[in-house]
mmCIF file of C-alpha atoms in Angstrom:
data_model
loop_
_atom_site.group_PDB
_atom_site.id
_atom_site.type_symbol
_atom_site.label_atom_id
_atom_site.label_comp_id
_atom_site.label_asym_id
_atom_site.label_seq_id
_atom_site.Cartn_x
_atom_site.Cartn_y
_atom_site.Cartn_z
ATOM 1 C CA UNK A 470 0.093 0.185 0.018
ATOM 2 C CA UNK A 471 1.194 3.451 -0.873
ATOM 3 C CA UNK A 472 2.882 5.702 1.746
ATOM 4 C CA UNK A 473 0.349 8.624 2.684
ATOM 5 C CA UNK A 474 2.214 11.854 3.246
ATOM 6 C CA UNK A 475 1.437 13.518 6.534
ATOM 7 C CA UNK A 476 -0.390 16.948 6.507
ATOM 8 C CA UNK A 477 1.641 20.201 5.739
ATOM 9 C CA UNK A 478 0.064 23.559 4.666
ATOM 10 C CA UNK A 479 1.989 23.188 1.236
ATOM 11 C CA UNK A 480 0.381 20.549 0.185
ATOM 12 C CA UNK A 481 -0.915 20.655 -3.548
ATOM 13 C CA UNK A 482 -4.918 20.061 -4.299
ATOM 14 C CA UNK A 483 -5.809 16.361 -4.927
ATOM 15 C CA UNK A 484 -3.095 15.442 -2.321
ATOM 16 C CA UNK A 485 -4.644 12.766 -0.196
ATOM 17 C CA UNK A 486 -2.633 13.097 3.400
ATOM 18 C CA UNK A 487 -2.707 11.959 6.896
ATOM 19 C CA UNK A 488 -3.033 14.329 9.718
ATOM 20 C CA UNK A 489 -4.068 14.244 13.628
ATOM 21 C CA UNK A 490 -7.584 14.759 14.019
ATOM 22 C CA UNK A 491 -7.127 17.453 16.590
ATOM 23 C CA UNK A 492 -5.622 19.768 13.941
ATOM 24 C CA UNK A 493 -8.487 19.728 11.900
ATOM 25 C CA UNK A 494 -10.703 23.023 11.674
ATOM 26 C CA UNK A 495 -14.327 22.727 11.341
ATOM 27 C CA UNK A 496 -16.339 24.569 8.837
ATOM 28 C CA UNK A 497 -19.726 24.852 10.985
ATOM 29 C CA UNK A 498 -20.490 25.190 14.682
ATOM 30 C CA UNK A 499 -22.759 22.559 15.349
ATOM 31 C CA UNK A 500 -23.569 18.590 15.230
ATOM 32 C CA UNK A 501 -26.123 16.299 16.110
ATOM 33 C CA UNK A 502 -24.241 14.149 18.782
ATOM 34 C CA UNK A 503 -26.593 10.946 18.583
ATOM 35 C CA UNK A 504 -25.538 10.522 15.143
ATOM 36 C CA UNK A 505 -21.637 10.683 16.567
ATOM 37 C CA UNK A 506 -22.250 8.527 19.196
ATOM 38 C CA UNK A 507 -24.051 5.792 17.049
ATOM 39 C CA UNK A 508 -20.649 6.341 14.629
ATOM 40 C CA UNK A 509 -18.690 6.016 17.814
ATOM 41 C CA UNK A 510 -19.913 2.712 18.194
ATOM 42 C CA UNK A 511 -19.632 1.635 14.427
ATOM 43 C CA UNK A 512 -16.207 2.174 14.876
ATOM 44 C CA UNK A 513 -15.674 0.665 18.170
ATOM 45 C CA UNK A 514 -16.894 -2.178 16.561
ATOM 46 C CA UNK A 515 -14.108 -2.408 14.106
ATOM 47 C CA UNK A 516 -10.725 -4.097 14.026
ATOM 48 C CA UNK A 517 -7.598 -1.436 13.844
ATOM 49 C CA UNK A 518 -7.309 -2.767 10.698
ATOM 50 C CA UNK A 519 -10.710 -2.446 9.485
ATOM 51 C CA UNK A 520 -10.687 0.985 10.794
ATOM 52 C CA UNK A 521 -8.011 2.215 9.092
ATOM 53 C CA UNK A 522 -9.133 0.960 5.593
ATOM 54 C CA UNK A 523 -12.382 2.280 6.091
ATOM 55 C CA UNK A 524 -10.822 6.115 6.741
ATOM 56 C CA UNK A 525 -8.798 5.640 3.865
ATOM 57 C CA UNK A 526 -11.913 5.016 1.316
ATOM 58 C CA UNK A 527 -14.045 7.507 3.551
ATOM 59 C CA UNK A 528 -11.266 10.262 3.843
ATOM 60 C CA UNK A 529 -12.592 13.941 5.038
ATOM 61 C CA UNK A 530 -12.570 16.536 2.319
ATOM 62 C CA UNK A 531 -10.246 19.897 3.607
ATOM 63 C CA UNK A 532 -9.757 23.160 2.221
ATOM 64 C CA UNK A 533 -6.755 25.034 3.777
ATOM 65 C CA UNK A 534 -6.768 28.410 4.832
ATOM 66 C CA UNK A 535 -4.076 31.243 4.341
ATOM 67 C CA UNK A 536 -2.770 30.697 7.598
ATOM 68 C CA UNK A 537 -2.503 27.260 6.601
ATOM 69 C CA UNK A 538 -5.368 25.625 8.563
ATOM 70 C CA UNK A 539 -6.744 22.882 7.185
ATOM 71 C CA UNK A 540 -10.903 23.259 7.465
ATOM 72 C CA UNK A 541 -13.038 20.128 7.268
ATOM 73 C CA UNK A 542 -15.531 20.939 4.627
ATOM 74 C CA UNK A 543 -17.916 18.104 4.822
ATOM 75 C CA UNK A 544 -18.178 14.783 7.285
ATOM 76 C CA UNK A 545 -17.959 16.197 10.476
ATOM 77 C CA UNK A 546 -19.637 13.902 12.535
ATOM 78 C CA UNK A 547 -17.380 11.067 11.045
ATOM 79 C CA UNK A 548 -14.217 13.408 12.343
ATOM 80 C CA UNK A 549 -15.568 13.883 15.494
ATOM 81 C CA UNK A 550 -16.627 10.354 16.356
ATOM 82 C CA UNK A 551 -12.998 9.171 15.499
ATOM 83 C CA UNK A 552 -12.143 11.713 17.765
ATOM 84 C CA UNK A 553 -14.499 10.363 20.712
ATOM 85 C CA UNK A 554 -13.533 6.942 20.066
ATOM 86 C CA UNK A 555 -9.716 6.983 21.423
ATOM 87 C CA UNK A 556 -8.572 4.272 19.285
ATOM 88 C CA UNK A 557 -6.361 6.956 17.191
ATOM 89 C CA UNK A 558 -5.224 10.164 16.538
ATOM 90 C CA UNK A 559 -5.015 10.259 13.066
ATOM 91 C CA UNK A 560 -7.304 10.367 10.024
ATOM 92 C CA UNK A 561 -6.989 10.872 6.016
ATOM 93 C CA UNK A 562 -7.528 14.186 4.236
ATOM 94 C CA UNK A 563 -8.010 15.159 0.702
ATOM 95 C CA UNK A 564 -7.188 18.531 -0.325
ATOM 96 C CA UNK A 565 -9.964 20.350 -2.306
ATOM 97 C CA UNK A 566 -8.491 23.835 -2.157
ATOM 98 C CA UNK A 567 -5.036 25.374 -1.258
ATOM 99 C CA UNK A 568 -5.596 29.281 -0.306
ATOM 100 C CA UNK A 569 -2.378 29.793 1.143
ATOM 101 C CA UNK A 570 -1.871 32.706 -1.402
ATOM 102 C CA UNK A 571 -5.495 33.955 -0.925
ATOM 103 C CA UNK A 572 -6.426 36.739 1.513
ATOM 104 C CA UNK A 573 -8.879 35.336 4.457
ATOM 105 C CA UNK A 574 -11.663 37.608 2.596
ATOM 106 C CA UNK A 575 -10.897 35.602 -0.343
ATOM 107 C CA UNK A 576 -10.351 32.253 1.434
ATOM 108 C CA UNK A 577 -14.067 32.639 2.947
ATOM 109 C CA UNK A 578 -15.790 34.013 -0.331
ATOM 110 C CA UNK A 579 -14.564 30.697 -1.930
ATOM 111 C CA UNK A 580 -16.137 28.661 1.159
ATOM 112 C CA UNK A 581 -19.481 29.850 1.009
ATOM 113 C CA UNK A 582 -19.293 29.896 -2.706
ATOM 114 C CA UNK A 583 -18.712 25.879 -2.781
ATOM 115 C CA UNK A 584 -21.175 25.885 -0.034
ATOM 116 C CA UNK A 585 -18.558 24.119 2.553
ATOM 117 C CA UNK A 586 -19.001 26.335 5.314
ATOM 118 C CA UNK A 587 -22.418 26.649 7.412
ATOM 119 C CA UNK A 588 -22.904 29.587 9.483
ATOM 120 C CA UNK A 589 -26.145 29.100 11.593
ATOM 121 C CA UNK A 590 -25.450 27.917 15.310
ATOM 122 C CA UNK A 591 -27.106 24.936 17.310
ATOM 123 C CA UNK A 592 -30.194 27.300 17.941
ATOM 124 C CA UNK A 593 -30.122 28.092 14.054
ATOM 125 C CA UNK A 594 -29.172 31.655 14.556
ATOM 126 C CA UNK A 595 -26.597 32.951 11.957
ATOM 127 C CA UNK A 596 -23.075 33.445 12.909
ATOM 128 C CA UNK A 597 -19.605 34.622 11.723
ATOM 129 C CA UNK A 598 -16.995 32.876 10.252
ATOM 130 C CA UNK A 599 -14.704 33.749 13.276
ATOM 131 C CA UNK A 600 -17.318 32.397 15.683
ATOM 132 C CA UNK A 601 -16.919 28.856 14.544
ATOM 133 C CA UNK A 602 -15.211 26.735 16.728
ATOM 134 C CA UNK A 603 -11.516 25.889 16.555
ATOM 135 C CA UNK A 604 -11.360 22.442 17.383
ATOM 136 C CA UNK A 605 -14.044 19.425 16.681
ATOM 137 C CA UNK A 606 -14.171 18.783 20.250
ATOM 138 C CA UNK A 607 -15.776 22.374 20.526
ATOM 139 C CA UNK A 608 -18.909 21.813 18.518
ATOM 140 C CA UNK A 609 -21.989 22.301 19.813
ATOM 141 C CA UNK A 610 -24.697 19.844 20.114
ATOM 142 C CA UNK A 611 -27.620 20.418 17.964
ATOM 143 C CA UNK A 612 -30.481 18.298 18.939
ATOM 144 C CA UNK A 613 -32.894 18.940 15.650
ATOM 145 C CA UNK A 614 -29.775 17.789 13.601
ATOM 146 C CA UNK A 615 -29.798 14.406 15.396
ATOM 147 C CA UNK A 616 -33.476 14.377 14.695
ATOM 148 C CA UNK A 617 -32.779 15.341 11.203
ATOM 149 C CA UNK A 618 -30.266 12.422 10.911
ATOM 150 C CA UNK A 619 -32.743 9.852 12.762
ATOM 151 C CA UNK A 620 -35.442 10.595 10.441
ATOM 152 C CA UNK A 621 -33.815 10.426 7.462
ATOM 153 C CA UNK A 622 -32.585 6.799 8.784
ATOM 154 C CA UNK A 623 -36.323 5.723 9.322
ATOM 155 C CA UNK A 624 -37.031 6.980 5.699
ATOM 156 C CA UNK A 625 -38.469 10.362 6.255
ATOM 157 C CA UNK A 626 -36.980 11.559 3.209
ATOM 158 C CA UNK A 627 -34.242 10.581 0.995
ATOM 159 C CA UNK A 628 -30.271 11.449 1.014
ATOM 160 C CA UNK A 629 -29.543 14.060 -1.257
ATOM 161 C CA UNK A 630 -26.428 15.921 -2.657
ATOM 162 C CA UNK A 631 -27.503 19.035 -1.533
ATOM 163 C CA UNK A 632 -25.246 20.465 1.121
ATOM 164 C CA UNK A 633 -26.321 20.595 4.701
ATOM 165 C CA UNK A 634 -29.127 18.539 3.828
ATOM 166 C CA UNK A 635 -30.222 17.470 7.445
ATOM 167 C CA UNK A 636 -29.375 20.954 8.959
ATOM 168 C CA UNK A 637 -32.381 22.120 6.759
ATOM 169 C CA UNK A 638 -34.440 19.726 7.451
ATOM 170 C CA UNK A 639 -33.797 19.950 11.171
ATOM 171 C CA UNK A 640 -34.718 23.734 11.192
ATOM 172 C CA UNK A 641 -37.933 22.932 9.906
ATOM 173 C CA UNK A 642 -38.872 20.067 12.341
ATOM 174 C CA UNK A 643 -37.316 23.091 15.169
ATOM 175 C CA UNK A 644 -40.098 25.568 13.627
ATOM 176 C CA UNK A 645 -42.762 22.824 14.740
ATOM 177 C CA UNK A 646 -41.238 20.168 17.385
ATOM 178 C CA UNK A 647 -40.233 20.859 20.941
ATOM 179 C CA UNK A 648 -38.977 18.315 23.087
ATOM 180 C CA UNK A 649 -36.294 17.611 25.830
ATOM 181 C CA UNK A 650 -33.336 15.544 24.815
ATOM 182 C CA UNK A 651 -34.195 12.239 26.614
ATOM 183 C CA UNK A 652 -34.589 8.773 24.608
ATOM 184 C CA UNK A 653 -38.180 8.528 25.468
ATOM 185 C CA UNK A 654 -38.684 12.648 23.999
ATOM 186 C CA UNK A 655 -36.540 11.859 21.353
ATOM 187 C CA UNK A 656 -38.054 8.932 19.781
ATOM 188 C CA UNK A 657 -41.568 10.960 19.978
ATOM 189 C CA UNK A 658 -40.406 13.667 18.232
ATOM 190 C CA UNK A 659 -38.933 11.293 15.445
ATOM 191 C CA UNK A 660 -42.347 9.925 15.017
ATOM 192 C CA UNK A 661 -43.683 13.629 15.111
ATOM 193 C CA UNK A 662 -41.190 14.392 12.620
ATOM 194 C CA UNK A 663 -42.031 11.803 10.406
ATOM 195 C CA UNK A 664 -45.465 13.131 9.783
ATOM 196 C CA UNK A 665 -43.924 16.734 9.222
ATOM 197 C CA UNK A 666 -41.941 14.824 6.646
ATOM 198 C CA UNK A 667 -45.321 14.475 4.215
ATOM 199 C CA UNK A 668 -46.596 18.049 5.390
ATOM 200 C CA UNK A 669 -46.626 20.165 1.666
ATOM 201 C CA UNK A 670 -44.725 22.572 3.644
ATOM 202 C CA UNK A 671 -41.739 20.322 3.646
ATOM 203 C CA UNK A 672 -42.150 19.976 -0.307
ATOM 204 C CA UNK A 673 -39.566 22.316 -1.084
ATOM 205 C CA UNK A 674 -36.880 20.545 1.539
ATOM 206 C CA UNK A 675 -34.012 18.273 -0.248
ATOM 207 C CA UNK A 676 -35.188 14.595 -0.301
ATOM 208 C CA UNK A 677 -38.728 15.352 -0.056
ATOM 209 C CA UNK A 678 -41.042 12.124 -0.487
ATOM 210 C CA UNK A 679 -44.830 12.550 -1.082
ATOM 211 C CA UNK A 680 -46.562 10.415 1.346
ATOM 212 C CA UNK A 681 -43.997 9.226 3.914
ATOM 213 C CA UNK A 682 -44.392 9.323 7.693
ATOM 214 C CA UNK A 683 -44.730 5.341 8.156
ATOM 215 C CA UNK A 684 -41.076 4.706 9.090
ATOM 216 C CA UNK A 685 -39.886 3.875 12.649
ATOM 217 C CA UNK A 686 -37.218 5.297 15.121
ATOM 218 C CA UNK A 687 -35.283 2.673 15.360
ATOM 219 C CA UNK A 688 -31.966 5.027 16.026
ATOM 220 C CA UNK A 689 -33.676 7.418 18.148
ATOM 221 C CA UNK A 690 -31.504 5.922 21.047
#
């Protein structure tokens, strides 16, 4: 198997590299930690070789900022889950853009044009780029992002390639469902959300399926 180079800020676009997960900078302020915890259990069930192979095949895409910091632009839940397993300190990344020669303003313009940054906090409020946590370990828990993930798994809507799809659905559910983040309340919220998925007002959301709502909350806990 070919040797994968260790990360440096000089890596050209398209390079696959290995980096300590603690050095990655998120490009969003929040996660759904129920999904993260589910992934933690998946990774812990793998052997070290299986996990390494999985991470090589499912690398994290990054954009290198003018200061050399690598920003994760997708799969934050996977990255945070690896960090929480305690099984290893590194992950594999692929450089999508290297903005070492750009200004900070140009970098953030590029990030927004590519839909690689999500500037809303755990409550759905807008933020500025400098309010994004500097480390994956500092990401907030958005229970509605967890709800959107569980509803997707239950068949409430289809996965699409629209960036931040689950956050969009989460914000829709946020407007209609109130719940405490306990297992019992979460399961009830999933069942309510499955009904909301088939409402006409959800038809503009990515992955909408007309007439759904009969799934189950199997991954609610």
